[in-house]
Coordinates of C-alpha atoms in Angstrom, one line a residue:
X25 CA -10.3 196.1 233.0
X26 CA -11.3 196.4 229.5
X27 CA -13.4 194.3 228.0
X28 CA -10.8 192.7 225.4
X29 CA -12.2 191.5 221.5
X30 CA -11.6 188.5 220.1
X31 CA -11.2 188.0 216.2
X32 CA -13.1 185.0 214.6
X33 CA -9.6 183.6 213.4
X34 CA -8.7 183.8 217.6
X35 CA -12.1 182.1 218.2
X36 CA -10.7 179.2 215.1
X37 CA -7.5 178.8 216.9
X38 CA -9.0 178.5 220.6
X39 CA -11.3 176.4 219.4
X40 CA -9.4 173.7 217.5
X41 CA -6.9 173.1 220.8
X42 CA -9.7 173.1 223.5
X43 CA -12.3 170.9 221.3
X44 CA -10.5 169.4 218.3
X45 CA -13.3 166.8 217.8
X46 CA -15.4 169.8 216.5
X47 CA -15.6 169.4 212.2
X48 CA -12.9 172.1 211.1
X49 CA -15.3 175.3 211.0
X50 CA -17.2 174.9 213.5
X51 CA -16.9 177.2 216.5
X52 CA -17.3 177.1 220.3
X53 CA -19.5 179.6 221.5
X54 CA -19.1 179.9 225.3
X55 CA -21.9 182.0 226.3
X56 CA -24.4 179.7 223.9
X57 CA -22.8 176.5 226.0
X58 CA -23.5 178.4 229.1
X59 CA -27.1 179.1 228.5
X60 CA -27.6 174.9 227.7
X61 CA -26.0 174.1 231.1
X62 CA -28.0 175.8 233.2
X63 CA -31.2 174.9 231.3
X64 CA -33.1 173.1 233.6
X65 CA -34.6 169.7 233.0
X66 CA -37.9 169.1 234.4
X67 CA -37.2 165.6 237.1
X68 CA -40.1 163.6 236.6
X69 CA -40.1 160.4 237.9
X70 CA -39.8 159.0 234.5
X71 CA -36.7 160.9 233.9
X72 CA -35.4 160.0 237.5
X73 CA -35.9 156.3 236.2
X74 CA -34.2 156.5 233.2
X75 CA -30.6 158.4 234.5
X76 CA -31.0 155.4 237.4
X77 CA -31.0 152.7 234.8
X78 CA -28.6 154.6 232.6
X79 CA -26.4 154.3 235.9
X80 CA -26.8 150.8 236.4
X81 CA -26.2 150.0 232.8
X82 CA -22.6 151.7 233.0
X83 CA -21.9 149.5 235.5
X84 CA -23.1 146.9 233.9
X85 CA -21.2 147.4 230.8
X86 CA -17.5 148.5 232.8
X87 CA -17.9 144.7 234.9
X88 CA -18.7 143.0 231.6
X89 CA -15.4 144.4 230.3
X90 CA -13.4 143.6 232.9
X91 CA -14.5 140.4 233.2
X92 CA -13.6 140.2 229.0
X93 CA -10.4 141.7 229.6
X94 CA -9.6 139.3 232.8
X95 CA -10.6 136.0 230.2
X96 CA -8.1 137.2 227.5
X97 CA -5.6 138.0 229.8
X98 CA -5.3 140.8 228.2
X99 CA -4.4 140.2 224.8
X100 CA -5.9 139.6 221.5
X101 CA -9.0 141.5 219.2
X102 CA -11.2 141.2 221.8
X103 CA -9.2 142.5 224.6
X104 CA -8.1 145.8 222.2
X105 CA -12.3 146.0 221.8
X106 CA -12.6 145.8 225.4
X107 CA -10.0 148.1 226.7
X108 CA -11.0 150.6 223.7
X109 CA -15.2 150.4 225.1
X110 CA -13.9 150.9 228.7
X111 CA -11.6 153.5 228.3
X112 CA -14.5 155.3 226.0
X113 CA -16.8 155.0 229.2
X114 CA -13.8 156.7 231.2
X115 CA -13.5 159.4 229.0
X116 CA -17.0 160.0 229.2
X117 CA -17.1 159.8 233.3
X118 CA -14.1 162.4 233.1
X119 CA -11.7 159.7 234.3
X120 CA -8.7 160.6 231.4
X121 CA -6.1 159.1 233.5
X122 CA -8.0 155.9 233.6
X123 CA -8.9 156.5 229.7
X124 CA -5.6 156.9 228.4
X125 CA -4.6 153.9 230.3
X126 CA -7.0 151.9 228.7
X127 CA -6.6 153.5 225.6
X128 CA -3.0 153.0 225.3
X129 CA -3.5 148.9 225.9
X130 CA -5.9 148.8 223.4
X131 CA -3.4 151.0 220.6
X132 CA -0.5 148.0 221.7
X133 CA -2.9 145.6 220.9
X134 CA -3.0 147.2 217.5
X135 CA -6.5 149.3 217.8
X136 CA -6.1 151.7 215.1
X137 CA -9.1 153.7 216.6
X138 CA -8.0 153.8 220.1
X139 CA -4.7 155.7 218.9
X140 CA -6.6 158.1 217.3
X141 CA -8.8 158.6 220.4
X142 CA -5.4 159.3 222.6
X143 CA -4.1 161.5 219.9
X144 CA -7.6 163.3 220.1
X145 CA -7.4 163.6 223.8
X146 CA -3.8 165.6 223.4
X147 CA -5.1 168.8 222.2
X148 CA -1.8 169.6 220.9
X149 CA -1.3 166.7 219.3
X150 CA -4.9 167.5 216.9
X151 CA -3.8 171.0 216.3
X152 CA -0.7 169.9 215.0
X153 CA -2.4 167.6 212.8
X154 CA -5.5 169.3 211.7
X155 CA -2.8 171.8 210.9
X156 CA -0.6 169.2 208.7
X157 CA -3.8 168.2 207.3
X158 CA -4.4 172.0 205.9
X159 CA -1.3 172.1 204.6
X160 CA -0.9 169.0 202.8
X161 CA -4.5 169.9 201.2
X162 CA -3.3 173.6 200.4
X163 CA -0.2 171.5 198.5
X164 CA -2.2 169.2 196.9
X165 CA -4.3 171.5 195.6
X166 CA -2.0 173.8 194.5
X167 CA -0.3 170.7 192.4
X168 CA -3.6 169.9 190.5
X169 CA -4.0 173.6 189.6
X170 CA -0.4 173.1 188.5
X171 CA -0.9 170.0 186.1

């Protein structure tokens, strides 16, 4: 098999539908990601300590939001703050169905940053709209050259 090349402009595209909370520019370098993964960190028992606590703080913090959620019933500014949090702390323990979910009750409650995260979580969704983004600049700035 050959070993195929990749254009920078390839790298762009790839780059802005697999990770389009990246700032427009950047890129992903795989084989730079893959070297930080496998770095190991040294397990002392201070840093054994700390990913315990960090642990037991996430739990913490997801039964503090439920029990917020279950005492708005749902509804209301706190409730959208509560289902946004816990569906961030989803996201971040890979759980997107459960994310969305959460997500999505917190954008009918009116959380303007929630339906930005569920548009961010649709890679499509970003590229379209990074993409929009460009080209509404690209007009806009051909109409100040203009005036």
């Amino acid at each position: 098999m050959e070993n195929q090349h990749i254009s920078n402009h390839d790298k762009a595209v790839l780059t802005r539908i697999f990770n389009p909370n990246l700032p427009y520019g950047d890129t992903y370098d795989e084989d730079e990601q893959l070297e930080e993964a496998f770095e190991e960190e040294i397990e002392t028992a201070e840093v054994l300590e700390a990913k315990r606590l960090e642990v037991e703080g996430v739990k913490g913090a997801l039964a503090d939001l439920d029990k917020a959620i279950q005492l708005c019933e749902g509804h209301g500014k706190v409730a959208c703050q509560a289902y946004t949090q816990r569906g961030l702390i989803k996201r971040l323990q890979e759980d997107d169905c459960g994310a969305k979910e959460d997500l999505t009750h917190a954008a009918h409650l009116g959380g303007q940053f929630a339906k930005h995260l569920l548009v961010a979580m649709n890679p499509y969704a970003a590229l379209c709209n990074q993409m929009l983004a460009d080209v509404m600049g690209r007009l806009r700035a051909g109409e100040e050259q203009m005036d």
